[in-house]
mmCIF file of N, CA and C in Angstrom:
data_model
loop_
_atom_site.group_PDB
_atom_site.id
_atom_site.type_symbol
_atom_site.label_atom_id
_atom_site.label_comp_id
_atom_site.label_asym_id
_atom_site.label_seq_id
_atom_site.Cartn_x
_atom_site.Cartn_y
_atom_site.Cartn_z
ATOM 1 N N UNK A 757 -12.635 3.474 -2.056
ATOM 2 C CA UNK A 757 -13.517 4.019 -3.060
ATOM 3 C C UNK A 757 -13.431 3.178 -4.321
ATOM 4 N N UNK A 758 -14.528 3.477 -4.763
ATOM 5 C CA UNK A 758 -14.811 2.739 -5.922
ATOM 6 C C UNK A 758 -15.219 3.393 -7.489
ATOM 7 N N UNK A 759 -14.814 3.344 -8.751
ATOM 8 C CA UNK A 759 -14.804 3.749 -9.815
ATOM 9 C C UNK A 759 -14.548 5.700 -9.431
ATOM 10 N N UNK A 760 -15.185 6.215 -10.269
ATOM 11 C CA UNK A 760 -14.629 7.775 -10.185
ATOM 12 C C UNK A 760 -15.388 8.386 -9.402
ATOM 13 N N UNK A 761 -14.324 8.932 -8.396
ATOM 14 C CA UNK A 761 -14.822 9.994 -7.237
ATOM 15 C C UNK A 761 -14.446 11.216 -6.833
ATOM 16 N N UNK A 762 -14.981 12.374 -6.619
ATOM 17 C CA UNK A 762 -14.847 13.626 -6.234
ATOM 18 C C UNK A 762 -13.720 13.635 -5.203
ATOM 19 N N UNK A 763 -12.986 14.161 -4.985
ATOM 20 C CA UNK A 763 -11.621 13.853 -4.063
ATOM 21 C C UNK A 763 -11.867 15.951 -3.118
ATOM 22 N N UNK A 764 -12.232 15.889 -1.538
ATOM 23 C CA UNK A 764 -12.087 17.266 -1.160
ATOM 24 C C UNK A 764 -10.533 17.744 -1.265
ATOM 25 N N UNK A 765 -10.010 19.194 -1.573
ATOM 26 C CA UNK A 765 -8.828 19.268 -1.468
ATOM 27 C C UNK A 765 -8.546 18.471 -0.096
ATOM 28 N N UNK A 766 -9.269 18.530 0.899
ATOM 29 C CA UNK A 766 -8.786 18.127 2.322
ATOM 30 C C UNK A 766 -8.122 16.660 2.448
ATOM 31 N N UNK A 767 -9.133 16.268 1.843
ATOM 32 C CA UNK A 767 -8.769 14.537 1.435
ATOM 33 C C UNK A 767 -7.306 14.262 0.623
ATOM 34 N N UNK A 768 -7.247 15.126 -0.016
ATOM 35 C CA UNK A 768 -5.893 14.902 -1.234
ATOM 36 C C UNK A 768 -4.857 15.524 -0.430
ATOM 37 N N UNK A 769 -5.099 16.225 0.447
ATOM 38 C CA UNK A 769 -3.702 16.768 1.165
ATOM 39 C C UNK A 769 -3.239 15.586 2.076
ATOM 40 N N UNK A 770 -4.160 15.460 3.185
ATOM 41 C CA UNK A 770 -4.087 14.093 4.055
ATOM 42 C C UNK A 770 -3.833 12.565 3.183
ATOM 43 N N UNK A 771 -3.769 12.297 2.287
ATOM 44 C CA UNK A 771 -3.629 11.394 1.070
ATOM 45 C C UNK A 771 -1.855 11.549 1.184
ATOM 46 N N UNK A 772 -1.388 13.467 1.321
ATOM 47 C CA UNK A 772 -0.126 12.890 0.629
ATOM 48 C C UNK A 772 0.082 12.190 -0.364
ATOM 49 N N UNK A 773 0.076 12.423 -1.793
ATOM 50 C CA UNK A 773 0.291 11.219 -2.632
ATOM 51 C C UNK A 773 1.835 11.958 -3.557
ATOM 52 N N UNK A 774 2.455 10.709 -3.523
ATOM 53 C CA UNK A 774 3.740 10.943 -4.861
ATOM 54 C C UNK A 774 3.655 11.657 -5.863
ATOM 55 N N UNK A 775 2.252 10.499 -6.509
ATOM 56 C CA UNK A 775 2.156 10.497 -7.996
ATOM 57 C C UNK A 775 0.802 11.281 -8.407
ATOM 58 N N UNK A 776 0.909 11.514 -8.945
ATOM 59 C CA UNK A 776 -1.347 12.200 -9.323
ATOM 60 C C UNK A 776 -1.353 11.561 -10.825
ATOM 61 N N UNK A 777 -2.905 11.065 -10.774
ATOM 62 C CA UNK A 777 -2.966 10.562 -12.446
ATOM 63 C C UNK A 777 -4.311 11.475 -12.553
ATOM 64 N N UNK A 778 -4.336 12.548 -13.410
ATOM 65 C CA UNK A 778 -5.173 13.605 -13.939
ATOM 66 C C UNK A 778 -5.730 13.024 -15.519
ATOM 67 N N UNK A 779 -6.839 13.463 -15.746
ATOM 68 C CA UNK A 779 -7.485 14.086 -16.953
ATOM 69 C C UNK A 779 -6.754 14.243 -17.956
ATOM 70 N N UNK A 780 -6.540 14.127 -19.156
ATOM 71 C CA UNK A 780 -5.554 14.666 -20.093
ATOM 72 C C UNK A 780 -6.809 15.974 -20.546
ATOM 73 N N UNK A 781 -6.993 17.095 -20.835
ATOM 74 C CA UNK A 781 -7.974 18.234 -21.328
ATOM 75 C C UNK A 781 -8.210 17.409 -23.110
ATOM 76 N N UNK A 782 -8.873 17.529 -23.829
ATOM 77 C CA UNK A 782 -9.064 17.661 -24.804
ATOM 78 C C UNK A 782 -7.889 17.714 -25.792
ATOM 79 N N UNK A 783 -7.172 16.697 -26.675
ATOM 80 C CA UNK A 783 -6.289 17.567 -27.459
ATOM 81 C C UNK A 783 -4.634 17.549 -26.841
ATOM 82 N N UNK A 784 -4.993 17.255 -25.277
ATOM 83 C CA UNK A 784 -3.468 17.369 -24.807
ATOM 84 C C UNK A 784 -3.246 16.394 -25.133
ATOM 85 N N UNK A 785 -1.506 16.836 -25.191
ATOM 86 C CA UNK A 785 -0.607 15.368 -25.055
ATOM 87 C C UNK A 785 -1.229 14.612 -23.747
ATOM 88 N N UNK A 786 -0.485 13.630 -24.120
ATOM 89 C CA UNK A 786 -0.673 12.210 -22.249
ATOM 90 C C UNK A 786 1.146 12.575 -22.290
ATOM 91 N N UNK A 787 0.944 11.644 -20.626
ATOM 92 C CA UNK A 787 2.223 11.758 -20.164
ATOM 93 C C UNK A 787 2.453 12.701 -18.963
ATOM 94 N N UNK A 788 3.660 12.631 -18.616
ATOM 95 C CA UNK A 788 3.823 13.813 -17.367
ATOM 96 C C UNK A 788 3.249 15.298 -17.758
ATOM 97 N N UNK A 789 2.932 15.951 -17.140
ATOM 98 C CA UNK A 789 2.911 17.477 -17.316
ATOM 99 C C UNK A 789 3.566 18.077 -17.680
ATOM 100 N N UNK A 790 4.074 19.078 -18.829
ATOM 101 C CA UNK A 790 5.261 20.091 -18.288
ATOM 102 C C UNK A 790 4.850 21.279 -17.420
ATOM 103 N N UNK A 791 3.544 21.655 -17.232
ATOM 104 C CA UNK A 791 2.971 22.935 -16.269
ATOM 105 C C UNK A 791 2.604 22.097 -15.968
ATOM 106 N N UNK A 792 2.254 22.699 -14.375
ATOM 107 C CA UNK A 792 0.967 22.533 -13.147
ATOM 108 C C UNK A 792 0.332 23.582 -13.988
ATOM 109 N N UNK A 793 -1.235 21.883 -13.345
ATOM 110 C CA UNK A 793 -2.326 22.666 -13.890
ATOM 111 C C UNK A 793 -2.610 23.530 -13.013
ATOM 112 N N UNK A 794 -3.443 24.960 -13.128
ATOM 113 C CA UNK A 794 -3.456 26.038 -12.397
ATOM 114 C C UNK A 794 -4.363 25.328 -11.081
ATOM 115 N N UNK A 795 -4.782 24.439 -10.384
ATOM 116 C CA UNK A 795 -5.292 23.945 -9.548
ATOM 117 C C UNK A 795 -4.567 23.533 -8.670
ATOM 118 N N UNK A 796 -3.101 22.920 -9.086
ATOM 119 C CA UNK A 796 -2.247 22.628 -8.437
ATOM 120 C C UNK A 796 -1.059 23.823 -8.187
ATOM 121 N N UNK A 797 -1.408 25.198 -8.337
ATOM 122 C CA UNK A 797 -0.586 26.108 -7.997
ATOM 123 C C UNK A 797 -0.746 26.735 -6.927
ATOM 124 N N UNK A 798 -2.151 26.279 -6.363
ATOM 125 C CA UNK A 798 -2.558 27.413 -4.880
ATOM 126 C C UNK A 798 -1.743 26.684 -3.620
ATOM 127 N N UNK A 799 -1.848 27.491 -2.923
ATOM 128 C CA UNK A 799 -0.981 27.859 -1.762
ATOM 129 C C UNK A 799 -1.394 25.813 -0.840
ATOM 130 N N UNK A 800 -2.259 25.882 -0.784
ATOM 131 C CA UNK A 800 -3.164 24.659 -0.254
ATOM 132 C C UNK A 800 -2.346 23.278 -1.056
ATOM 133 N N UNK A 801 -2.388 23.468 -2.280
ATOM 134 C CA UNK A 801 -2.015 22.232 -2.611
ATOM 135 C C UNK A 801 -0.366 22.229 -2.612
ATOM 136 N N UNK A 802 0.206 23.159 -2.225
ATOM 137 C CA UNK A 802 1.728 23.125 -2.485
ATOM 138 C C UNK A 802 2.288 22.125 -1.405
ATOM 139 N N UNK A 803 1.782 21.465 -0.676
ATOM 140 C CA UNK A 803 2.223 20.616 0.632
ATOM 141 C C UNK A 803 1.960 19.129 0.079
ATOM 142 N N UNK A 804 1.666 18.991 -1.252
ATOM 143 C CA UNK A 804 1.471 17.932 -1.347
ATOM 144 C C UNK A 804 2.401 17.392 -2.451
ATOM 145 N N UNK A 805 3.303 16.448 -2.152
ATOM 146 C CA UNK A 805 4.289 15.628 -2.430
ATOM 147 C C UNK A 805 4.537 15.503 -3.900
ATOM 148 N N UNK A 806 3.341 15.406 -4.638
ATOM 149 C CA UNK A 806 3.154 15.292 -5.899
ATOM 150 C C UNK A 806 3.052 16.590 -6.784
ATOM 151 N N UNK A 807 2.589 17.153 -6.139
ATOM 152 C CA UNK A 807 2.898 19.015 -6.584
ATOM 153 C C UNK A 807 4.233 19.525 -6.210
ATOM 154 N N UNK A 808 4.678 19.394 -5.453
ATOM 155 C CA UNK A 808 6.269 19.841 -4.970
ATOM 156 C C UNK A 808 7.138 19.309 -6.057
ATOM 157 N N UNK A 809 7.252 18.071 -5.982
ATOM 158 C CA UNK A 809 7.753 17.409 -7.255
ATOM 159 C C UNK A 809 7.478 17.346 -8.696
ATOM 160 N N UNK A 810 6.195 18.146 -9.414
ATOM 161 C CA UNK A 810 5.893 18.330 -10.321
ATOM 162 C C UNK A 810 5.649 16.858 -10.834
ATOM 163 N N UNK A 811 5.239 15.703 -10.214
ATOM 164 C CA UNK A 811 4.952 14.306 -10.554
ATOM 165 C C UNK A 811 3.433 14.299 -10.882
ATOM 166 N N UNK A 812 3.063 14.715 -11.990
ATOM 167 C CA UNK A 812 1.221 14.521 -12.258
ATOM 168 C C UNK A 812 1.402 13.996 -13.739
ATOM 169 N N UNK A 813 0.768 13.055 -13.942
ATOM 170 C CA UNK A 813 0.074 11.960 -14.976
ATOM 171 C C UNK A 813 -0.958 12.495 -15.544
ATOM 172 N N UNK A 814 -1.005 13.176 -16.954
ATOM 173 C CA UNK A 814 -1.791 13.210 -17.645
ATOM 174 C C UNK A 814 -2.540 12.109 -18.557
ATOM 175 N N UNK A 815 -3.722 11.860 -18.418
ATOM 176 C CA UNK A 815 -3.941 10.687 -19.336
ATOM 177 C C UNK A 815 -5.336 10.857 -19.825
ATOM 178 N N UNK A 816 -5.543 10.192 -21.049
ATOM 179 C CA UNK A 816 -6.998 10.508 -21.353
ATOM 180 C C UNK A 816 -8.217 9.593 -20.601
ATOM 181 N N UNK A 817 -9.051 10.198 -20.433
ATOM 182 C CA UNK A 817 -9.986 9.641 -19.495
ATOM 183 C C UNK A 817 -10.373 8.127 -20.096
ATOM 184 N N UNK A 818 -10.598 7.572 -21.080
ATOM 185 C CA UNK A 818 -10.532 5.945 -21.413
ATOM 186 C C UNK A 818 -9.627 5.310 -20.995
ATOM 187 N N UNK A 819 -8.581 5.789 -20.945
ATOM 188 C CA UNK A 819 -7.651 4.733 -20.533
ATOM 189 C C UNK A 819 -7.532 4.363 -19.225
ATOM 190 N N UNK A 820 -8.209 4.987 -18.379
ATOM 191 C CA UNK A 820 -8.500 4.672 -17.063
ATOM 192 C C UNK A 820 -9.974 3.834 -16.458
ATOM 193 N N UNK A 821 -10.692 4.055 -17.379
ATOM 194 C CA UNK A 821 -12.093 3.702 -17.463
ATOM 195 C C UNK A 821 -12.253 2.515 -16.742
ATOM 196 N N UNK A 822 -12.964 2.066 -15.700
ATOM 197 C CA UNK A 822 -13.683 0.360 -15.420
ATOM 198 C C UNK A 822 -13.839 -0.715 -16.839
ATOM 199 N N UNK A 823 -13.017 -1.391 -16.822
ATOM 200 C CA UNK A 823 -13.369 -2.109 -17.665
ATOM 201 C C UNK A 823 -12.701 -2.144 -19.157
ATOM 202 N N UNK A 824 -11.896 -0.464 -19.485
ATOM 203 C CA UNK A 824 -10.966 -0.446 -20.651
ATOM 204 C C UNK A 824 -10.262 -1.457 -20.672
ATOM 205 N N UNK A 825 -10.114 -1.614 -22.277
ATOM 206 C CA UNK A 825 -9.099 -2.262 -22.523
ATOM 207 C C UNK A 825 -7.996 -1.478 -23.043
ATOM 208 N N UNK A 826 -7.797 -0.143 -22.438
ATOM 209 C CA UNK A 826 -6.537 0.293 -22.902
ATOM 210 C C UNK A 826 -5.904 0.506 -20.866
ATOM 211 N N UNK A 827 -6.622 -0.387 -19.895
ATOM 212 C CA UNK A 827 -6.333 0.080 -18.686
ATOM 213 C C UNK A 827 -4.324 -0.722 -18.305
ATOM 214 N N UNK A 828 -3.745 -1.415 -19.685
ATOM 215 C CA UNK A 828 -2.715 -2.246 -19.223
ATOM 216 C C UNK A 828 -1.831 -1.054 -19.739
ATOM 217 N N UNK A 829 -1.922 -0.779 -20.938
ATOM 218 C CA UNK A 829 -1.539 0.535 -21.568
ATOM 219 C C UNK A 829 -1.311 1.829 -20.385
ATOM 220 N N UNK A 830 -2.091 1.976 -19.817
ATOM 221 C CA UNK A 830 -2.231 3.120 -18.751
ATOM 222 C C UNK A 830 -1.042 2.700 -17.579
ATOM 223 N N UNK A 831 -1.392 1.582 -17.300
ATOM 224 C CA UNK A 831 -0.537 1.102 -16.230
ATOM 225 C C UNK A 831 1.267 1.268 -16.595
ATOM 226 N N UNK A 832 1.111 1.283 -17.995
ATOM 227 C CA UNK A 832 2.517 0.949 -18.366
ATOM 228 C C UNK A 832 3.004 2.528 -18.535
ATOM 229 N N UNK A 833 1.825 3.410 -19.246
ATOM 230 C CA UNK A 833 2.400 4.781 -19.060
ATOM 231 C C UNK A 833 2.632 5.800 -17.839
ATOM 232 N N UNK A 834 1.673 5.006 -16.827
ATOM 233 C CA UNK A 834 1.956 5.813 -15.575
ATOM 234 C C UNK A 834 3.440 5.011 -14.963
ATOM 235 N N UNK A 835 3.863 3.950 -14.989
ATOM 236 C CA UNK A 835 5.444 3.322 -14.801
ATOM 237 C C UNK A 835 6.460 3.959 -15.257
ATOM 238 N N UNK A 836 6.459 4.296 -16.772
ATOM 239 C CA UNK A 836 7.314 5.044 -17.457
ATOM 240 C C UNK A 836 7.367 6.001 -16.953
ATOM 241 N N UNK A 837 6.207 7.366 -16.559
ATOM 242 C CA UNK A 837 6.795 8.289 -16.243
ATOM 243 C C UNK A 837 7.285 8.383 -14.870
ATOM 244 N N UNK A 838 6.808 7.197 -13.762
ATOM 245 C CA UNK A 838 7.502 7.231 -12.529
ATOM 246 C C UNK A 838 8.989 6.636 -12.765
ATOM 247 N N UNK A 839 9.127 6.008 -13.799
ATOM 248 C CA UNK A 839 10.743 5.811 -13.973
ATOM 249 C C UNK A 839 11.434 6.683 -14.327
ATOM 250 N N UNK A 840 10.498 7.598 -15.366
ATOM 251 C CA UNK A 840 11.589 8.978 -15.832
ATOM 252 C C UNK A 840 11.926 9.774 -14.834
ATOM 253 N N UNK A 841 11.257 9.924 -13.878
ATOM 254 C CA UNK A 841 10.864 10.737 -12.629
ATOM 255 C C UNK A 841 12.571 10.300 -11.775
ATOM 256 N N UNK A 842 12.093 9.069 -11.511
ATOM 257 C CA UNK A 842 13.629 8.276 -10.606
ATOM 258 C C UNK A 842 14.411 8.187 -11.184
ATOM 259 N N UNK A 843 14.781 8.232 -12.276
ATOM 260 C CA UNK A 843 15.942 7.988 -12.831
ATOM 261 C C UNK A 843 16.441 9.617 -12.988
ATOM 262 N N UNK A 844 15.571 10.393 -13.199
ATOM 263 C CA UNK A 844 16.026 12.082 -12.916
ATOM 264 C C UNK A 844 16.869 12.529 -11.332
ATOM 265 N N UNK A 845 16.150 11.946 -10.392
ATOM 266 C CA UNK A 845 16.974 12.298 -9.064
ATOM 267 C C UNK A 845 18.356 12.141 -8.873
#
């Protein structure tokens, strides 16, 4: 896939993924989560690796953008928090 796409829960379960890089809402901090967002609390998504572990990436939607120039920035904040993450275990 290419630039931003609709993901079915079905798809994101079979994905299995570690890490999730989400939306920051309006106003939020960036950075790891301290709550799951209420999307990631249903029964469905609890099998997935990155919800079990409470590993989701908040970030504001520019910094992910095609073409940002804050996309090196992003890269470096989604690292950090997978290091805070490993270095916690």
């Amino acid at each position: 896939h290419s630039g931003h796409q609709r993901i079915a829960t079905e798809q994101l379960i079979a994905l299995s993924p570690d890490v999730l890089v989400i939306s920051a809402p309006d106003g939020a901090p960036e950075g790891p989560v301290a709550e799951l967002p209420l999307w990631a609390r249903s029964e469905a998504m609890s099998v997935i690796p990155a919800v079990q572990h409470k590993r989701i990436v908040a970030l504001h939607p520019a910094r992910y953008s095609c073409g940002s120039q804050h996309l090196a920035a992003s890269a470096q904040a989604i690292a950090d928090a997978v290091d805070a993450w490993l270095e916690g275990q």
